[in-house]
Coordinates of C-alpha atoms in Angstrom, one line a residue:
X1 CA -14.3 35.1 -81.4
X2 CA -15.1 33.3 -84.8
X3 CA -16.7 30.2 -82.9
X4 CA -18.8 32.8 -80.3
X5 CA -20.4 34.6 -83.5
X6 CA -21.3 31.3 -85.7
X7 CA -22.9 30.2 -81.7
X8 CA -24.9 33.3 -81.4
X9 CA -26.1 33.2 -85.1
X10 CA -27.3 29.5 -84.3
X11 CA -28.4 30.4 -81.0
X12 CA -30.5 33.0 -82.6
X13 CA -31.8 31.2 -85.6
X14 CA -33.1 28.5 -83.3
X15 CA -34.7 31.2 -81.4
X16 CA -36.5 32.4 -84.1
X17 CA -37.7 28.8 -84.8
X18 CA -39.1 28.2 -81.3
X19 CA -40.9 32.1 -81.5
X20 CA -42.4 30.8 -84.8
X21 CA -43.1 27.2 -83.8
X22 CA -44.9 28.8 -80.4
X23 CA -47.3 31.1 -82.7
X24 CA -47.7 28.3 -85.3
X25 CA -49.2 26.1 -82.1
X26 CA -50.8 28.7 -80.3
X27 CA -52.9 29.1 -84.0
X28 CA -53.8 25.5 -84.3
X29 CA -55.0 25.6 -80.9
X30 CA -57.1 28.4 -81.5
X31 CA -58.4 26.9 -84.5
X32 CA -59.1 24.0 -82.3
X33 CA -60.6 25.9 -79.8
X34 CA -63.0 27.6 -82.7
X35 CA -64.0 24.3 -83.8
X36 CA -64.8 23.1 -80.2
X37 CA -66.9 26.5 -79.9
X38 CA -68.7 25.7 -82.7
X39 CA -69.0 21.8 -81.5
X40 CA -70.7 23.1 -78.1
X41 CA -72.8 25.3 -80.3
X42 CA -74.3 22.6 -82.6
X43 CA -74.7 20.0 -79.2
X44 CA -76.5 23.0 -77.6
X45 CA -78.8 23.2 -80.4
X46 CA -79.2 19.4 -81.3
X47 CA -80.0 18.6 -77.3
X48 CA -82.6 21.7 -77.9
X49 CA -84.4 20.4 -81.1
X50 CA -84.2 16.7 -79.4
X51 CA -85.6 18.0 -76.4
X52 CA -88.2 19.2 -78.5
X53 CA -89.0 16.5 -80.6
X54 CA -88.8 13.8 -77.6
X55 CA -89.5 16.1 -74.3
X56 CA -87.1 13.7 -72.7
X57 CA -85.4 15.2 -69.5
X58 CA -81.9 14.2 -71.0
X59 CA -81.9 16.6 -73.8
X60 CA -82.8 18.8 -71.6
X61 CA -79.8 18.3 -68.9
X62 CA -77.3 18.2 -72.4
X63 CA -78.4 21.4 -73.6
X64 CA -78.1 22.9 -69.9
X65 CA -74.2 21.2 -70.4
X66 CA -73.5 22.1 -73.5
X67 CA -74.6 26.1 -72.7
X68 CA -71.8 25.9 -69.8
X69 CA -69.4 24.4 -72.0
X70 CA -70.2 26.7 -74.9
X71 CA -69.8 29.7 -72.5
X72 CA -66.3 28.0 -71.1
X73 CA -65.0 27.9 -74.6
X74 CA -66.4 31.3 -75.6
X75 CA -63.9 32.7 -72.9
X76 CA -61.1 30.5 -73.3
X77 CA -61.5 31.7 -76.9
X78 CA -61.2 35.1 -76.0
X79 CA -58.4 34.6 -74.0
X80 CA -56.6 32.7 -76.7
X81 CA -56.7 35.4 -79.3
X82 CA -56.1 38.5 -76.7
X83 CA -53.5 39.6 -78.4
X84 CA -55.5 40.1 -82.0
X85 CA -57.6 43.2 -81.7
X86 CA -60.1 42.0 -84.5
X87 CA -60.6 38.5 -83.2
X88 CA -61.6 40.2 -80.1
X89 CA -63.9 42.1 -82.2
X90 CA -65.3 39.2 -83.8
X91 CA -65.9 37.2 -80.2
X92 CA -67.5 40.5 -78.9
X93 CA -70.4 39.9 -82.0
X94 CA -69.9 36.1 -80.9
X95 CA -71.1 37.0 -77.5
X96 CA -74.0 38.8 -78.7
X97 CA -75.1 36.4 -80.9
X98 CA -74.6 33.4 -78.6
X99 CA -76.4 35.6 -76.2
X100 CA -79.4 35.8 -78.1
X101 CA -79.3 32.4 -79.7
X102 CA -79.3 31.1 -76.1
X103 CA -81.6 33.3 -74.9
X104 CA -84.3 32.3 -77.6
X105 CA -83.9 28.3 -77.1
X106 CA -84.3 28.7 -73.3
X107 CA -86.9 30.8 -74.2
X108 CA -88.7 28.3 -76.3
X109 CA -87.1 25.1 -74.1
X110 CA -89.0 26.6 -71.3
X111 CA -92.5 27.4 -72.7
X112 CA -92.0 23.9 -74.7
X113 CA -91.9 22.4 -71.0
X114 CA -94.9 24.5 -70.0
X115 CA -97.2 24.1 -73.3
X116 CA -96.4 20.0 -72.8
X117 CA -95.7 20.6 -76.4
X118 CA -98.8 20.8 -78.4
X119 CA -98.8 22.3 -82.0
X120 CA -99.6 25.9 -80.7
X121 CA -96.5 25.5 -79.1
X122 CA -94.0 24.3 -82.2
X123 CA -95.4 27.1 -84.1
X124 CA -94.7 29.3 -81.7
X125 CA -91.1 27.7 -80.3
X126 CA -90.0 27.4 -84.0
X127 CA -88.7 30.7 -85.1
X128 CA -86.2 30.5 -81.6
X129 CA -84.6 27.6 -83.4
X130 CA -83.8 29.3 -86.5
X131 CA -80.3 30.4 -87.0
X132 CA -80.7 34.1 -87.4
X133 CA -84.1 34.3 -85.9
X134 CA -83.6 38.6 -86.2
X135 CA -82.1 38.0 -89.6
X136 CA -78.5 38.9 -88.5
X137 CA -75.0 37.3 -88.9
X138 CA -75.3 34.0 -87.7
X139 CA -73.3 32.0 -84.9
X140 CA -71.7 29.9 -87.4
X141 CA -71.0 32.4 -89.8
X142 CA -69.2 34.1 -86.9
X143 CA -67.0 31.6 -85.6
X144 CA -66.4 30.7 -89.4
X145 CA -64.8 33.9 -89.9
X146 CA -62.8 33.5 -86.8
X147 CA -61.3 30.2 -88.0
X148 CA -60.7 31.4 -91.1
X149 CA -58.9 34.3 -89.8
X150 CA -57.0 32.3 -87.9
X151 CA -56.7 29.6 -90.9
X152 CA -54.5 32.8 -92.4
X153 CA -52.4 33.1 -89.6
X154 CA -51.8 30.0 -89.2
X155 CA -50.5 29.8 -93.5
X156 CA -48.4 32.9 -92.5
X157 CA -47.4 31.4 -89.7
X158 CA -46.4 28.0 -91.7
X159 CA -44.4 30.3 -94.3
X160 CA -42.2 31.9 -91.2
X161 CA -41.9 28.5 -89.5
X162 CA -40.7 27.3 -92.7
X163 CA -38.2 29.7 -93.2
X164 CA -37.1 29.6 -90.0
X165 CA -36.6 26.1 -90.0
X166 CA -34.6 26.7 -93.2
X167 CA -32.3 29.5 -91.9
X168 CA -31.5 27.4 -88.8
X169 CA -30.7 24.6 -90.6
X170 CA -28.2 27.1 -93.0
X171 CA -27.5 28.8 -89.6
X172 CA -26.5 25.6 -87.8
X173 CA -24.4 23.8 -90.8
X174 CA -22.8 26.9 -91.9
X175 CA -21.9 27.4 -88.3
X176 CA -20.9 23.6 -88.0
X177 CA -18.9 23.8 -91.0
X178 CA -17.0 26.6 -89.9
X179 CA -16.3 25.2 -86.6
X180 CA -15.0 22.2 -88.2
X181 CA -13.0 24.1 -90.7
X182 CA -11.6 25.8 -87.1
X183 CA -11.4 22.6 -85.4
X184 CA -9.3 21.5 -88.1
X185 CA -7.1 24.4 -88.3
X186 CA -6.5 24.3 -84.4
X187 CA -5.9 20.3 -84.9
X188 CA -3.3 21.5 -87.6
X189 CA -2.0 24.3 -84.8
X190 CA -2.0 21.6 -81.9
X191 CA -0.3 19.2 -84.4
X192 CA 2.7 21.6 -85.6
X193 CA 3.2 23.1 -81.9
X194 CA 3.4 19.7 -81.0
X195 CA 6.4 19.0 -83.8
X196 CA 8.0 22.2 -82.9
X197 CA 7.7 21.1 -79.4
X198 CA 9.6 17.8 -80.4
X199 CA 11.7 19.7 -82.6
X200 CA 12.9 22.0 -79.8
X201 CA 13.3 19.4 -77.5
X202 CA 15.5 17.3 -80.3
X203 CA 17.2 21.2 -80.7
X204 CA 17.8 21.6 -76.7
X205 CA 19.6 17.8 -76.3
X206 CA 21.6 19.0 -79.7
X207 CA 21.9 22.4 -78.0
X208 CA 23.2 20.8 -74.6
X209 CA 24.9 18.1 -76.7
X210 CA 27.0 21.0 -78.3
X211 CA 27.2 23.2 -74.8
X212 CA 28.7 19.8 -73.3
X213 CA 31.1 19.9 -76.1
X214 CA 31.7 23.2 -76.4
X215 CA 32.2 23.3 -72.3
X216 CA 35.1 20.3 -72.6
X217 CA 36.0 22.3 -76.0
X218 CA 36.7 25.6 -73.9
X219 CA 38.6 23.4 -71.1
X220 CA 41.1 22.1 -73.5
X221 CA 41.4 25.5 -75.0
X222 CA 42.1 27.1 -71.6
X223 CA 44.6 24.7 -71.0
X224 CA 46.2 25.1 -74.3
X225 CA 45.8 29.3 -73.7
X226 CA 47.6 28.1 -70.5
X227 CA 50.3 26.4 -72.0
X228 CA 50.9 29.1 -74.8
X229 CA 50.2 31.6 -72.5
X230 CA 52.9 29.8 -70.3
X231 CA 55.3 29.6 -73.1
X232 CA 54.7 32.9 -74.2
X233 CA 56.1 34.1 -70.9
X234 CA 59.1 31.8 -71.6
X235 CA 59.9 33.0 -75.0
X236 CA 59.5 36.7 -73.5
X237 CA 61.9 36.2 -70.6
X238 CA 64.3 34.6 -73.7
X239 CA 63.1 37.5 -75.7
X240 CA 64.0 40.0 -72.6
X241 CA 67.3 38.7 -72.1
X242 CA 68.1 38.0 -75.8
X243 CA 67.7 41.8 -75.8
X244 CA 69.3 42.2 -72.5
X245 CA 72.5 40.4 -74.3
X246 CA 72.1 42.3 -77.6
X247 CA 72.2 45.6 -76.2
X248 CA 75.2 44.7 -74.0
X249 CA 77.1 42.2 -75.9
X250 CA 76.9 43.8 -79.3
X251 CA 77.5 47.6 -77.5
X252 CA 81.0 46.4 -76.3
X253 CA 82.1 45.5 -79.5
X254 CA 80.4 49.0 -81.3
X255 CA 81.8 50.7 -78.2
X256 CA 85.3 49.1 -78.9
X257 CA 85.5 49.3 -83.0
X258 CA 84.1 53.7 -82.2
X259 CA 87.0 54.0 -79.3
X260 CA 89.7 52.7 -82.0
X261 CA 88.0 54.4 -84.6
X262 CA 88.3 58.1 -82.9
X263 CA 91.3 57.1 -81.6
X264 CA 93.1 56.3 -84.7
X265 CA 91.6 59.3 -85.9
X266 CA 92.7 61.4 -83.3
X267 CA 96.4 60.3 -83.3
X268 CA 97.3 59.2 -86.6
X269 CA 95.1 61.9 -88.8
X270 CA 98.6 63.7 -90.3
X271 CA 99.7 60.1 -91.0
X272 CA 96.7 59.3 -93.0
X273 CA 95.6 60.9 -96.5
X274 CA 92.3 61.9 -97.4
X275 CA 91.1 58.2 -98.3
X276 CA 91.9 56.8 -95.4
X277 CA 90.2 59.5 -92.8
X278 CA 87.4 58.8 -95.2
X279 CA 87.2 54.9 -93.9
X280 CA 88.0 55.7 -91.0
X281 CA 84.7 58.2 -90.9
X282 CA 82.2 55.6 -92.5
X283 CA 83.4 53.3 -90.0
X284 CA 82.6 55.7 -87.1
X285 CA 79.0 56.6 -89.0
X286 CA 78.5 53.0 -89.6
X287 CA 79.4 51.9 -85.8
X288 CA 76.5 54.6 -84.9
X289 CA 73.9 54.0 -87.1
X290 CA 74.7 50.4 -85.4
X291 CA 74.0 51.8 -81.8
X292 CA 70.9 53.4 -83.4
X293 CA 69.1 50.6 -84.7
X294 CA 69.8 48.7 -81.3
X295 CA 68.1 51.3 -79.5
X296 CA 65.2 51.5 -81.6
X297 CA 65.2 48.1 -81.2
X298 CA 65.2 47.6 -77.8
X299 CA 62.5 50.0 -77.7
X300 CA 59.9 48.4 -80.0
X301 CA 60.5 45.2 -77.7
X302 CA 60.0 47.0 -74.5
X303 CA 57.0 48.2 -75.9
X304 CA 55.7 45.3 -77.2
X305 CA 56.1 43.7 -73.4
X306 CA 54.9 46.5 -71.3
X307 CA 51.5 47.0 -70.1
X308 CA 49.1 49.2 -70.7
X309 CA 48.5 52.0 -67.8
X310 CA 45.4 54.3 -68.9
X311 CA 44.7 57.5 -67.1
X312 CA 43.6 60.6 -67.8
X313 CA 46.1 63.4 -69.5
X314 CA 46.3 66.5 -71.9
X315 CA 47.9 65.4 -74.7
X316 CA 48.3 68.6 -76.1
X317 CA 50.7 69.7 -73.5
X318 CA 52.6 66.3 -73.9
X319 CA 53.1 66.9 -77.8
X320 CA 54.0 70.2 -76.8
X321 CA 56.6 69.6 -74.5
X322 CA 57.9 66.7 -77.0
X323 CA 58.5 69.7 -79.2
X324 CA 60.0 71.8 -77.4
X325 CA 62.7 69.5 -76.2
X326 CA 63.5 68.5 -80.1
X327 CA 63.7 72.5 -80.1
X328 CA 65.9 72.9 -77.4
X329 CA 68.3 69.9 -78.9
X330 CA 68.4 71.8 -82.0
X331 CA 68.3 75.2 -81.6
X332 CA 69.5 76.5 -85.0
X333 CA 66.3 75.2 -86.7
X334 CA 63.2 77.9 -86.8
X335 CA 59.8 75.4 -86.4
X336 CA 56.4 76.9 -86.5
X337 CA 54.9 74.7 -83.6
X338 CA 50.6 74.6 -83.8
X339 CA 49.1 72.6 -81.2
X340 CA 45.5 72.7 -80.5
X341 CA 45.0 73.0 -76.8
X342 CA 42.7 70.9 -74.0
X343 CA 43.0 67.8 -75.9
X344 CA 42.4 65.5 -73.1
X345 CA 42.5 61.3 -73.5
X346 CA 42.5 58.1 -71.6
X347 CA 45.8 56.0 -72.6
X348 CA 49.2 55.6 -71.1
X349 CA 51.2 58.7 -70.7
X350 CA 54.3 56.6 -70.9
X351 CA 53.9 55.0 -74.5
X352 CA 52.1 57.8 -75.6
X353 CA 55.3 60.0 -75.5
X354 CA 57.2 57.3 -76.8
X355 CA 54.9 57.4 -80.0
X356 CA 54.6 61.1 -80.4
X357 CA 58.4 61.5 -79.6
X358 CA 58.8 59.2 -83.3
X359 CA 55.8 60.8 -85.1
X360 CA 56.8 64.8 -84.0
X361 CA 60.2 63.7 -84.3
X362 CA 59.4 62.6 -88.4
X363 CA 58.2 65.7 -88.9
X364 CA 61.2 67.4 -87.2
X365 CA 63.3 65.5 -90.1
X366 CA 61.6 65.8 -92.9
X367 CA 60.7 69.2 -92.9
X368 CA 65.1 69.8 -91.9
X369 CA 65.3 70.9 -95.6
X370 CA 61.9 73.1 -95.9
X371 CA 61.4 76.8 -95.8
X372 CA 58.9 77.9 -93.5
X373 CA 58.9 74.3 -91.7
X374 CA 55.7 74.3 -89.7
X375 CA 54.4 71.2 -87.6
X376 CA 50.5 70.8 -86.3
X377 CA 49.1 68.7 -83.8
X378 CA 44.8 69.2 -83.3
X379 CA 42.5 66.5 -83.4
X380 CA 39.1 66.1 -85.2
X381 CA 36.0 63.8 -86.3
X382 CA 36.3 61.4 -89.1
X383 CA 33.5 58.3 -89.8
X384 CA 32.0 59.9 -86.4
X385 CA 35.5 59.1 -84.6
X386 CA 38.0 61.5 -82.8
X387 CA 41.1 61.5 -84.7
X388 CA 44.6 62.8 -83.5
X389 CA 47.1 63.9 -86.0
X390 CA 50.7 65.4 -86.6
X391 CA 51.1 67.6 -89.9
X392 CA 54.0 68.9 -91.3
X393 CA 54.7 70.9 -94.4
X394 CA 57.8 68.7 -94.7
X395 CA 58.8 66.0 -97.6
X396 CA 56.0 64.0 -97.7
X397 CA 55.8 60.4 -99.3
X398 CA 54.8 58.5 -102.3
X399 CA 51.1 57.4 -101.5
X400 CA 50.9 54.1 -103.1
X401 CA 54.4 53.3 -100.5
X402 CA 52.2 54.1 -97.2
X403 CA 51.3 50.6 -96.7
X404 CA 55.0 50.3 -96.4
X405 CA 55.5 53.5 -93.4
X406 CA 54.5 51.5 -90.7
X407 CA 56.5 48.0 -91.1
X408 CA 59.9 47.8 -89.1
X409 CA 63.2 48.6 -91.9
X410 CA 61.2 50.3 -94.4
X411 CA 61.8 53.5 -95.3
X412 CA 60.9 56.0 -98.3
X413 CA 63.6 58.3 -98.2
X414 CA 67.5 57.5 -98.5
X415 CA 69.9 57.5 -95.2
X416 CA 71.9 60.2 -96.8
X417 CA 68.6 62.5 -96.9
X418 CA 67.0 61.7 -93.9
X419 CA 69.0 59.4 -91.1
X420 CA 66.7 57.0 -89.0
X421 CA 66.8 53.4 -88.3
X422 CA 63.3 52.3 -90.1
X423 CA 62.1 51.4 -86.9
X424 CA 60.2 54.3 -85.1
X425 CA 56.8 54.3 -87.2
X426 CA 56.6 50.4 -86.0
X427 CA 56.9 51.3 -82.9
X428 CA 54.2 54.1 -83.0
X429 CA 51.9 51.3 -85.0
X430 CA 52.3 48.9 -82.2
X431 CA 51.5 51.4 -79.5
X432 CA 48.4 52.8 -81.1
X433 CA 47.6 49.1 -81.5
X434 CA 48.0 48.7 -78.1
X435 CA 45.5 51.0 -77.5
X436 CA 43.1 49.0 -79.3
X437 CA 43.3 52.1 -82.3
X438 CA 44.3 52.6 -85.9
X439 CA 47.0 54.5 -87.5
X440 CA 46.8 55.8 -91.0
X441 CA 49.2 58.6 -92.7
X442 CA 48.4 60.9 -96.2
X443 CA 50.9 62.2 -97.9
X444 CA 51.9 63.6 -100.9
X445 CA 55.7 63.7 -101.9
X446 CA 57.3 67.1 -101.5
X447 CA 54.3 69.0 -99.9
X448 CA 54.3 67.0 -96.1
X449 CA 52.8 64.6 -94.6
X450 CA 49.4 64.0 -92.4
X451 CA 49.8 60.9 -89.5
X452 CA 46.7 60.2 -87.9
X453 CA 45.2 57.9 -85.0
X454 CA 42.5 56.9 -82.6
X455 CA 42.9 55.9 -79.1
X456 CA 40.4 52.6 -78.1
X457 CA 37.8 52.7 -75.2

């Protein structure tokens, strides 16, 4: 756009120049063409005078020439200066004088020729040869104001050539100057898209340089996923029947030490004081607190191994029915049960129960030893996230503990309080984890406990 408007500027300044150079040369020639007027005029009268003086027959054909010439420039004199109103005047007067200037010499040519030029005849030829023979404006004086009249054009007509020529000239190096300050910026354009070029080029070979390595890179970690992944399997089937074993091998034993237990109970109770039914009764509670923790166990590993199954399902009415069956298992309690209905969610039913079975199941304990126990289960928006929770009115927990609630064998409250293995919590963290959520709990010792979670896309 920049490089179009310095060319029109130019383009126009030179046009100005050739407008003003044209009228500067169409005024000398009209100057030139006054001049030659003028020239006819003066050979008109000289051949007339000479005829005169000499009666030769050549004057005579030269003043006959010059009259047609004179009348040729006359016109083309006219037509020259069309365009000025008052030279057009002036050659109008022209024409009449000429008119009668010619008119007289023929006039006096021709009785000259007639009178074989005696004196009568000069005196009487003489006053036709005079300039102003009526006493008006003269040819000369006519076509000397024409010239001069022209003469002014033609300094005006200098002065706008002149400054023409000097506002092309500006015109036409500004212009230049700018177009080489462009030239040079679109050299320095070319010449840095040409190193980026390059530099992109050097980047693409590092860039396929890097995929090449990153492709044999991601081959050798597939193969390592694959042989982790492989052994992974092999450590779960060991796992699996590690736990298999455990739950087996170390139940005989339990089931064994419990049978003796009870059974020396049973049968030797009158032979026994008070101290020794006492052992024998923290044996029995020890043997089961034994079959608890390999339950819970067993159940954190199965669901660490099983997969995932999402669906749709109202997870109200599985918390619900979670409480009613701790309910119906202890029937002298009196819960207050609030459970917000319609909750719907995408997860798996089966570990979904298994985590709300521990977290409405804490809150079945801890509030064992509250008046007015009362358990909630509702969901809400937190951080712009649904949130599930549980909340009990129950014993609540120590807050600067509850980074401790959800790792497997720690517990806040003693096993004469509240019985549990340490476990369940774990197990709920790993199944919400599974889920690709988040667990939290709030709490405040004495006045209950909040657990809360999200469920992953």
């Amino acid at each position: 756009m920049v490089v179009l408007i310095n060319t029109w500027i130019a383009g126009r300044s030179v046009a100005v120049l050739f407008d003003a150079e044209h009228w500067l040369a169409h005024t000398l020639e009209v100057v030139s063409q006054t001049q030659s007027t003028l020239f006819e005029f003066s050979s008109a009268n000289n051949a007339a005078r000479a005829y005169m003086l000499t009666g030769s027959t050549d004057y005579m054909n030269r003043f006959t020439t010059s009259e047609m010439r004179l009348e040729q420039a006359v016109d083309k004199l006219q037509q020259d200066t069309i365009d000025n109103h008052s030279q057009q005047e002036r050659i109008r007067l022209l024409r009449l004088r000429l008119s009668l200037r010619m008119t007289l010499m023929q006039t006096a040519l021709n009785l000259h020729r007639k009178m074989s030029g005696s004196e009568a005849d000069e005196s009487l030829v003489g006053p036709a040869l005079l300039e102003s023979p009526d006493g008006g404006v003269t040819v000369r004086y006519v076509l000397d104001q024409i010239e001069q009249e022209e003469r002014r054009l033609l300094n005006q007509r200098y002065t706008v050539a002149a400054s023409s020529r000097r506002n092309m000239v500006i015109s036409i190096t500004g212009a230049t100057v700018l177009d080489i300050i462009l030239l040079i910026l679109a050299f320095e354009l070319l010449v840095r898209a040409e190193r980026s070029r390059l530099e992109l080029g050097e980047r693409a070979d590092e860039i396929a340089s890097l995929n090449r390595e990153l492709r044999v890179s991601n081959a050798s970690l597939e193969e390592r996923v694959a042989e982790r992944t492989h052994e992974l399997q092999v450590s779960n089937q060991e796992l699996e029947a590690f736990s298999y074993s455990v739950s087996h091998d170390l139940r005989a034993p339990l089931r064994t030490i419990d049978g003796f237990s009870l059974a020396l109970k049973e049968d030797f109770s009158d032979k026994l004081n008070d101290e020794g039914l006492d052992y024998i009764n923290r044996v029995r509670g020890g043997v089961q607190r034994m079959g608890t923790l390999i339950d819970a166990l067993l159940q954190l590993s199965r669901v660490t191994r099983s997969d995932v199954q999402r669906e749709r399902f109202d997870l109200s009415q599985l918390a619900t029915n979670v409480f009613n069956e701790l309910a119906a298992g202890d029937p002298s309690r009196t819960v207050e049960w609030v459970g917000q209905p319609g909750i719907l969610v995408m997860a798996d039913p089966r570990l979904m129960r298994v985590a709300l079975e521990n977290l409405i199941g804490n809150s079945w304990k801890f509030t064992s030893k509250t008046e007015g126990a009362r358990i909630e289960f509702g969901s809400g928006l937190r951080d712009g996230q649904t949130v599930y929770f549980i909340k009990d009115n129950g014993a609540g927990f120590d807050m600067q503990y509850v980074d401790r609630l959800f790792t497997a064998f720690q517990r806040l409250h003693g096993d004469r309080d509240f019985k549990g293995s340490g476990i369940g919590l774990a197990t709920v963290s790993r199944i919400i984890r599974r889920h690709l959520g988040t667990i939290g709990a709030e709490g405040e010792a004495g006045h209950g406990a909040t657990f809360f979670f999200t469920l992953g896309a």
